[in-house]
CSV table of C-alpha atoms in Angstrom, one decimal:
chain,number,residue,atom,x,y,z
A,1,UNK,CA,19.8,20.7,-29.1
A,2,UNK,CA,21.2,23.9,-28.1
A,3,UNK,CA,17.7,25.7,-28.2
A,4,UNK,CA,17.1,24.1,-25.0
A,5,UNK,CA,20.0,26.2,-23.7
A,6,UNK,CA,22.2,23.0,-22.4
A,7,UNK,CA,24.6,25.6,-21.3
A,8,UNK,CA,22.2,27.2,-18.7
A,9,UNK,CA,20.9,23.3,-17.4
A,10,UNK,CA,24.4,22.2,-16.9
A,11,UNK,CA,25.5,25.4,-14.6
A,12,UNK,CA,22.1,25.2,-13.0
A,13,UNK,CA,23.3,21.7,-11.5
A,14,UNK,CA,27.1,22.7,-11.1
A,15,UNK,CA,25.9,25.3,-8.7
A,16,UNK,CA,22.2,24.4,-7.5
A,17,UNK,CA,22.1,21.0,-7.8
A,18,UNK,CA,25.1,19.7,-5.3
A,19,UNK,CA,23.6,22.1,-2.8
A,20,UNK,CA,20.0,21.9,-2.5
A,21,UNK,CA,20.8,17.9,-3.1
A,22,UNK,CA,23.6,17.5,-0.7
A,23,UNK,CA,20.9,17.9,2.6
A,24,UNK,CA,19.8,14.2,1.2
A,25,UNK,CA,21.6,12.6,-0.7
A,26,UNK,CA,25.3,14.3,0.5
A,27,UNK,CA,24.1,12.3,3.9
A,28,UNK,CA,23.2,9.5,2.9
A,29,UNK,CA,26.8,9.2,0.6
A,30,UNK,CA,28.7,10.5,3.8
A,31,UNK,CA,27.2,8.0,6.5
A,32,UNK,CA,27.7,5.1,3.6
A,33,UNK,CA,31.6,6.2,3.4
A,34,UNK,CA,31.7,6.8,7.2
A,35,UNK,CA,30.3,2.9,7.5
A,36,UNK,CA,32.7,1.6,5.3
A,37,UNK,CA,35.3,3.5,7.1
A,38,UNK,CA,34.7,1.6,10.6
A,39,UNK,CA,33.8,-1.7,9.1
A,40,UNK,CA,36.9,-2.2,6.8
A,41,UNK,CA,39.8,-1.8,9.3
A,42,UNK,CA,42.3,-2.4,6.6
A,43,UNK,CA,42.3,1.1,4.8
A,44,UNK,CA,44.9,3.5,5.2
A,45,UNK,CA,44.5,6.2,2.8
A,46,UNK,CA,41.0,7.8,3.5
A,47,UNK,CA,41.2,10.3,1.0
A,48,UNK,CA,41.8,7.4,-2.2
A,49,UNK,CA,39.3,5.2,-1.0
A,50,UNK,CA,37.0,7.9,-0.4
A,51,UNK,CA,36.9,8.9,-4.1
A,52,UNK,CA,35.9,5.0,-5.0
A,53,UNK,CA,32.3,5.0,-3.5
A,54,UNK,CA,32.2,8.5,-4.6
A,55,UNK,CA,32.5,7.9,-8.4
A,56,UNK,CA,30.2,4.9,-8.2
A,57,UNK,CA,27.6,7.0,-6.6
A,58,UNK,CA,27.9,9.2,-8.9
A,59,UNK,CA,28.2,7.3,-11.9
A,60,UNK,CA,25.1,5.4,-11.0
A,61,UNK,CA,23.1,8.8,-10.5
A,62,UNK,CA,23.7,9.8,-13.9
A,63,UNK,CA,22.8,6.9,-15.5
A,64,UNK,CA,19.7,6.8,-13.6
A,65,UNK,CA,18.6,10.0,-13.9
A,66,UNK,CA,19.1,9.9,-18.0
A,67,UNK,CA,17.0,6.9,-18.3
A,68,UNK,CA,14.5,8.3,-16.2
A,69,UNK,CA,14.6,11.5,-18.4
A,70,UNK,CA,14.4,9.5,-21.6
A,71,UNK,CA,11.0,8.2,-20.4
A,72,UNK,CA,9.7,11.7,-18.8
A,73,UNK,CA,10.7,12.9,-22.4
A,74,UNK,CA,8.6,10.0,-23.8
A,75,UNK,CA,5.8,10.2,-21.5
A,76,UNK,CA,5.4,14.1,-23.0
A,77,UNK,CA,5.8,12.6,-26.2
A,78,UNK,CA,3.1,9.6,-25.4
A,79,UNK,CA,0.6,11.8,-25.3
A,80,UNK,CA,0.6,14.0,-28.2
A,81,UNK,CA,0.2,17.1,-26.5
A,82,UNK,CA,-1.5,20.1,-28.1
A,83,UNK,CA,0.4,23.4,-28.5
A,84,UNK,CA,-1.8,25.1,-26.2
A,85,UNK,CA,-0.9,22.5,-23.5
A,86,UNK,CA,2.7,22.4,-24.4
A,87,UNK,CA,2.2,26.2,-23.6
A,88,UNK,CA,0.6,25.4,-20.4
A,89,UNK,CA,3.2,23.2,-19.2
A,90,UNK,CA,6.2,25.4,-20.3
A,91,UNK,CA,4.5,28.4,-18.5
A,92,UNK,CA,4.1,25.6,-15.6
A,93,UNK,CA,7.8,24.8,-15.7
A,94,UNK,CA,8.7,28.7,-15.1
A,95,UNK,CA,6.3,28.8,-12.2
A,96,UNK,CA,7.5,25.7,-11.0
A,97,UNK,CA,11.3,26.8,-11.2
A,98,UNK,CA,10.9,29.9,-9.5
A,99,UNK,CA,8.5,28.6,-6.9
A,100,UNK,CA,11.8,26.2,-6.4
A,101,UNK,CA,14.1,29.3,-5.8
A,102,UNK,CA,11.9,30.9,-3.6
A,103,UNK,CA,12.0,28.4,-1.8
A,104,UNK,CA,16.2,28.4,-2.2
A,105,UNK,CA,16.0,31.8,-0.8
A,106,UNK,CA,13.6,31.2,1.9
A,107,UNK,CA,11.0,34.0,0.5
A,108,UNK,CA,8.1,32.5,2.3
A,109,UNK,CA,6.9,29.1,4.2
A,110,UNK,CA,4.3,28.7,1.5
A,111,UNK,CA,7.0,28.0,-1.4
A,112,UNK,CA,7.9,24.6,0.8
A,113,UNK,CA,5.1,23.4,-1.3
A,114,UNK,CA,7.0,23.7,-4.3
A,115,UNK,CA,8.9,20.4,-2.9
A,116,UNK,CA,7.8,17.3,-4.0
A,117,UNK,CA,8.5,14.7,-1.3
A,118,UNK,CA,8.7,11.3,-1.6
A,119,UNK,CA,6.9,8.4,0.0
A,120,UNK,CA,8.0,7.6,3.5
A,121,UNK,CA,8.8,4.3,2.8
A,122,UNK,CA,10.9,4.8,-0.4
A,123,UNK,CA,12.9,7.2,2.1
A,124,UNK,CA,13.3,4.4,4.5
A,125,UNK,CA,14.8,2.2,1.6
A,126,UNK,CA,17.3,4.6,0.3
A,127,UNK,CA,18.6,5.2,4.2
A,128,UNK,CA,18.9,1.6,4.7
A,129,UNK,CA,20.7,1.1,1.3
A,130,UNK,CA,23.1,4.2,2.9
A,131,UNK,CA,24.2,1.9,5.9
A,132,UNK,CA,25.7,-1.2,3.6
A,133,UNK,CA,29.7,-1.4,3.5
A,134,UNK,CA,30.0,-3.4,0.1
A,135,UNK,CA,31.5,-2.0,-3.0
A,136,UNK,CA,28.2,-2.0,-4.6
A,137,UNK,CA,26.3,0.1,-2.1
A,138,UNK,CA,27.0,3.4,-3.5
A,139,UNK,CA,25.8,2.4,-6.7
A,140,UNK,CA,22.9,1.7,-5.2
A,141,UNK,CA,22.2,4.1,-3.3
A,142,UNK,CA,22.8,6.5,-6.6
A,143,UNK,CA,20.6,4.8,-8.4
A,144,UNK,CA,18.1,5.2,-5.5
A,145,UNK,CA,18.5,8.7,-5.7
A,146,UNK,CA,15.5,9.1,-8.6
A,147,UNK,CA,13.2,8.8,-5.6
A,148,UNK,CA,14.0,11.6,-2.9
A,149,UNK,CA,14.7,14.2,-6.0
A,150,UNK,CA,15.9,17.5,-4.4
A,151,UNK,CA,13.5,20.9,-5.8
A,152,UNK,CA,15.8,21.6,-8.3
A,153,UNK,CA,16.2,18.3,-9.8
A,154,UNK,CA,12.2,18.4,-9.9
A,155,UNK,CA,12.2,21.5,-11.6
A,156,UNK,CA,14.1,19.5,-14.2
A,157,UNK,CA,12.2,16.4,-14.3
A,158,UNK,CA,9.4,18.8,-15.3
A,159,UNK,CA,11.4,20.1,-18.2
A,160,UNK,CA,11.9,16.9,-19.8
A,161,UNK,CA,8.0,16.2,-19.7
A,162,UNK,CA,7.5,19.6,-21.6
A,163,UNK,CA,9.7,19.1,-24.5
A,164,UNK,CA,8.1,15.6,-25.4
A,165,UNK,CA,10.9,14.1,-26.6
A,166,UNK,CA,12.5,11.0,-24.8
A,167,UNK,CA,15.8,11.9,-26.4
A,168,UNK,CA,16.1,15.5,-25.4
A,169,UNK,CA,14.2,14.8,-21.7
A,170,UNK,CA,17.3,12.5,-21.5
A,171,UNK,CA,19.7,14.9,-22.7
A,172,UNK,CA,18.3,17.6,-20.2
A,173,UNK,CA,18.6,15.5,-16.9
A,174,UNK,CA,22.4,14.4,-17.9
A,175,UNK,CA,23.7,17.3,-18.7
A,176,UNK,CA,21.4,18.5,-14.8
A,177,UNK,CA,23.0,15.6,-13.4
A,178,UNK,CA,26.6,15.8,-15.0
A,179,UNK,CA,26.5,19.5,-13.8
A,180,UNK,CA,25.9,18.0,-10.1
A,181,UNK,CA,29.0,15.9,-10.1
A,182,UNK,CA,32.1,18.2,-9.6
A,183,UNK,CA,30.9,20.3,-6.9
A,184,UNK,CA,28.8,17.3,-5.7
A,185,UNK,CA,32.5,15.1,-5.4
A,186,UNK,CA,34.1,17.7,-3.9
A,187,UNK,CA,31.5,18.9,-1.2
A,188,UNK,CA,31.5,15.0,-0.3
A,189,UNK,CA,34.9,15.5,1.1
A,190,UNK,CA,34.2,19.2,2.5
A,191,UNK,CA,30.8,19.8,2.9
A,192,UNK,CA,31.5,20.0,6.7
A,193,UNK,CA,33.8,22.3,6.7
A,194,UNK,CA,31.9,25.1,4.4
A,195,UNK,CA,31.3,27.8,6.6
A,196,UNK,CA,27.7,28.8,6.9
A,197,UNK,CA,28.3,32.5,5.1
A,198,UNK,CA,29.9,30.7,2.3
A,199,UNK,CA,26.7,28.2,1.7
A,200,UNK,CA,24.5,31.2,1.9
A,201,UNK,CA,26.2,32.9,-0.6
A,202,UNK,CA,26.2,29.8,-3.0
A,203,UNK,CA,22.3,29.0,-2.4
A,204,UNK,CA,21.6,32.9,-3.4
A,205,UNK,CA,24.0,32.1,-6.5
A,206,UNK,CA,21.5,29.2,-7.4
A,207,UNK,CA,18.5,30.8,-6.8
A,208,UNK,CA,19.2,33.7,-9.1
A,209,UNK,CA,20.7,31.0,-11.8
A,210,UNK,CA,17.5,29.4,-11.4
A,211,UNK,CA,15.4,32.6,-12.1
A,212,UNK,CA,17.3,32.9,-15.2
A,213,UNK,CA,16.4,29.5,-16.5
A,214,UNK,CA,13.1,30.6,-15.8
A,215,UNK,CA,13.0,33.5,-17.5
A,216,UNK,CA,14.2,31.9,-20.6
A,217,UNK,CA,11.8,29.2,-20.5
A,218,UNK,CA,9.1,32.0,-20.2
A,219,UNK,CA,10.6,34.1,-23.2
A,220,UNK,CA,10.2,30.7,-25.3
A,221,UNK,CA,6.1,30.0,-23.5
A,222,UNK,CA,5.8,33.6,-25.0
A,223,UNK,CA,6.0,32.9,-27.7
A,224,UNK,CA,4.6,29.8,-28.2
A,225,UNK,CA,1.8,32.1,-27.7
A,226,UNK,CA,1.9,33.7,-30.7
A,227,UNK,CA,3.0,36.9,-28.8
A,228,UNK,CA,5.1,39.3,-31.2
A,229,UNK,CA,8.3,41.0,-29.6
A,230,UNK,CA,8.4,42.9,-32.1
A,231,UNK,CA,5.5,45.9,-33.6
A,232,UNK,CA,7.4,46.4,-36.9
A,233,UNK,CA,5.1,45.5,-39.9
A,234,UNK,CA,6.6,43.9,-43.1
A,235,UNK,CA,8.9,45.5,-44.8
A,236,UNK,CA,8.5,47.6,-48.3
A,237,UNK,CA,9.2,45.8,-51.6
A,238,UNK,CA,9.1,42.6,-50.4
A,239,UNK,CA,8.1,39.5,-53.2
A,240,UNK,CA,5.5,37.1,-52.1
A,241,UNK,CA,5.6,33.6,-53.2
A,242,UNK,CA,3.0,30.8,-52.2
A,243,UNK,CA,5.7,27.7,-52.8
A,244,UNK,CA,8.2,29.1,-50.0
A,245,UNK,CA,10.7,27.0,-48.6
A,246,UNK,CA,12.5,26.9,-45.2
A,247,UNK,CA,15.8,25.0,-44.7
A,248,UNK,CA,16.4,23.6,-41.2
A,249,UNK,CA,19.5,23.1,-39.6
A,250,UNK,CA,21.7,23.4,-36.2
A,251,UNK,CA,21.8,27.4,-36.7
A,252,UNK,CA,18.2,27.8,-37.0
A,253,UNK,CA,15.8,28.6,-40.0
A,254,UNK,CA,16.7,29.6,-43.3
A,255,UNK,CA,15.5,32.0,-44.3
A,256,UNK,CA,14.1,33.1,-41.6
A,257,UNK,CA,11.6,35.3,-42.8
A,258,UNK,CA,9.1,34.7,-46.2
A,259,UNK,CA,6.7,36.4,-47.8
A,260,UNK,CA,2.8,35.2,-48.5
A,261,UNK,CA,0.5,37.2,-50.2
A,262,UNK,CA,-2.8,38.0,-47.5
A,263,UNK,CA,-5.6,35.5,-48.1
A,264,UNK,CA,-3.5,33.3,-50.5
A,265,UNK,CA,-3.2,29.5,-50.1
A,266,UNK,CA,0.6,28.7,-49.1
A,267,UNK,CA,2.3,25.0,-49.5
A,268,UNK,CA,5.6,25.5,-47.5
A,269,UNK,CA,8.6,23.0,-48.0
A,270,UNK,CA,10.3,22.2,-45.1
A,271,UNK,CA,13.8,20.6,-45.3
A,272,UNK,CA,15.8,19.5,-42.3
A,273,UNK,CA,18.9,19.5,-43.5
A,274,UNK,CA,21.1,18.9,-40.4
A,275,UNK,CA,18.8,20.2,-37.7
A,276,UNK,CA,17.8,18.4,-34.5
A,277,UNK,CA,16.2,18.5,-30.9
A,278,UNK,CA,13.0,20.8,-31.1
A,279,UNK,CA,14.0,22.6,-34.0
A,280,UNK,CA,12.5,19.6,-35.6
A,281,UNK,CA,8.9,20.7,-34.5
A,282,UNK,CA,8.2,23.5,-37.2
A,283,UNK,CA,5.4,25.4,-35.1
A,284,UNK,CA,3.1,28.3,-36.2
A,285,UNK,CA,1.5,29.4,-33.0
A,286,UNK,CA,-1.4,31.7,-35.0
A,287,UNK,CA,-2.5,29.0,-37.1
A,288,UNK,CA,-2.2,26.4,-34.9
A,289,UNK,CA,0.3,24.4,-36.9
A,290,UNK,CA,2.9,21.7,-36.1
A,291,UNK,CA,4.8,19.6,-37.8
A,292,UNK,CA,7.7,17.4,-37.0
A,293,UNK,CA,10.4,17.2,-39.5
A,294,UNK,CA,13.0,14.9,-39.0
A,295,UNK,CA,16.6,15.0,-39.4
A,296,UNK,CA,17.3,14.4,-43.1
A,297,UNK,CA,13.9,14.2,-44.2
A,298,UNK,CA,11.4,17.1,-46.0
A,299,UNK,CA,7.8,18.0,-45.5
A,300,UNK,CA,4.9,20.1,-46.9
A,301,UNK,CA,2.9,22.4,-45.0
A,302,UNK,CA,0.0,24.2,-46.4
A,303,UNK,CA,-2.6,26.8,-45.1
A,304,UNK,CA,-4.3,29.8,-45.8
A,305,UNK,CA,-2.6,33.2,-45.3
A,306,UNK,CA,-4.8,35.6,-43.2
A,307,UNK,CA,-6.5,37.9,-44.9
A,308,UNK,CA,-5.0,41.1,-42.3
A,309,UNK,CA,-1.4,42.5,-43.7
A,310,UNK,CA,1.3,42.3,-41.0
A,311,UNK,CA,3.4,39.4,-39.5
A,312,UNK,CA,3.2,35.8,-38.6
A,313,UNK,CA,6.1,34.4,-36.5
A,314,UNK,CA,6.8,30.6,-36.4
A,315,UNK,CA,9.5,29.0,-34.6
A,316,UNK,CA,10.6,25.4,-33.0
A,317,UNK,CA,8.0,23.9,-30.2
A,318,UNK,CA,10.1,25.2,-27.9
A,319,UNK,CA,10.0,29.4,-28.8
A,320,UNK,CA,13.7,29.4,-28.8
A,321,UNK,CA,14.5,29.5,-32.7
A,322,UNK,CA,12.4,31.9,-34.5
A,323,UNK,CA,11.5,33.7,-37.7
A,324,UNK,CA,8.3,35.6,-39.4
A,325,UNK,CA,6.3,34.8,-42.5
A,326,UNK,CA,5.0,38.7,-43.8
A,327,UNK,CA,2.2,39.3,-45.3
A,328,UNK,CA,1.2,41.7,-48.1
């Protein structure tokens, strides 16, 4: 699942996520400890027991957050989107990730919109849950978290409904979520004492990691398109074969270029070999085509080449693994 760039989601929350989030849900975790604190006159070391509500709270939020992207990912699935809404919602995903870091940056009032907020009453809920002193209140209130999602976290949530797959929407919002946690555990402790310079500097850091993710996301929508980055025709002395086949594994597609003859009827074998997340979801954005190949299993796909010389890219449902069928 690396096309998704896991890499990019996980430093998105180690930097974004505990600071846009910590507003909310740093609060609520604070006045919980601080309650604990004055009703449990017994503890000495408020540093170690500090950490215990913490973890909990913390724990709780990533399991919570997975299962709700496992069924995000399965609502996307659910509904057997076309490619040319999957396209829609990926370009809606970048829109909706760098409406969320304008609004980081405070570009303009209007990007406030970009914010999702909650029902007033779940709100009240979650703050009550904040105020209980038992060892099973952080968990609670971590769990309760899935309701007042911070922009970020939104931005992700919408992520995992684009990829339609409950296994990878789960995969995106814990590796999000595991990203939160160190900088989220330690700003639990010192979020008081960050100066204001220093936040600043951080939320610019997010934004702009943000935009990134954005821009990737939009490199893959591109695609999906059946935009060509590139203007080069097929090459010279090529050999054209209507029975091609296409290997799929962890690296990508191999080969990842083929040859058809223009106007010719094609049967492609596809084998996934050791390939998973979207890589599965063999896509040929000119034709239309998709086909999901699962991991250890083959498939046939057949159509007619165009009749126009040139190049054909195809590439997993997500435009991040790529190649080109030429035709002569």
């Amino acid at each position: 699942m690396q096309e998704i760039n896991l890499f990019a989601i996980f430093i998105t929350g180690l930097v974004t996520g505990g600071l846009t989030c910590l507003a909310v849900q740093g609060g609520l975790l604070t006045s919980m400890i601080a309650q604990r604190e004055s009703t449990i006159a017994s503890v000495t070391n408020a540093k170690g027991q500090n950490a215990v509500p913490i973890l909990s709270f913390l724990f709780a939020k990533l399991i919570a957050y997975t299962f709700l992207g496992f069924l995000l990912g399965w609502l996307g699935a659910v509904v057997q989107l076309s490619l040319s809404i999957k396209v829609f919602l990926q370009f809606a995903v970048v829109v909706f990730m760098l409406g969320t870091a304008m609004n980081i940056l405070n570009v303009h009032p209007i990007f406030r919109y970009f914010v999702i907020q909650p029902p007033r009453f779940l709100t009240r809920l979650v703050r009550r849950q904040s105020k209980r002193t038992d060892l099973f209140a952080p968990m609670f209130l971590g769990a309760f978290t899935v309701f007042i999602p911070c922009g970020t976290t939104q931005a992700m949530m919408a992520l995992a409904i684009a990829t339609g797959n409950p296994i990878i929407g789960a995969t995106i919002l814990f590796v999000f979520i595991l990203g939160t946690s160190p900088l989220f555990f330690i700003l639990g402790y010192f979020a008081s004492k960050l100066g204001e310079k220093l936040h600043n500097q951080f939320m610019q850091f997010a934004a702009v990691t943000l935009i990134l993710l954005a821009a990737y996301n939009f490199y893959g929508a591109l695609a999906l398109t059946g935009y060509s980055f590139s203007d080069k025709g097929p090459q010279q002395n090529l050999v054209a074969s209507d029975t091609p086949t296409i290997s799929i594994n962890e690296f990508g597609y191999s080969p990842n270029a083929i040859t058809v003859k223009a106007n010719s009827d094609v049967s492609l074998r596809l084998d996934n070999k050791n390939g998973s997340g979207c890589i599965q979801a063999f896509t040929i954005p000119a034709l239309g085509i998709q086909k999901i190949v699962p991991l250890g299993s083959s498939a046939t796909v057949t159509f007619r080449a165009p009749n126009q010389k040139g190049t054909m890219p195809f590439m997993c449902s997500m435009g991040m693994y790529r190649g080109v069928i030429n035709i002569i």
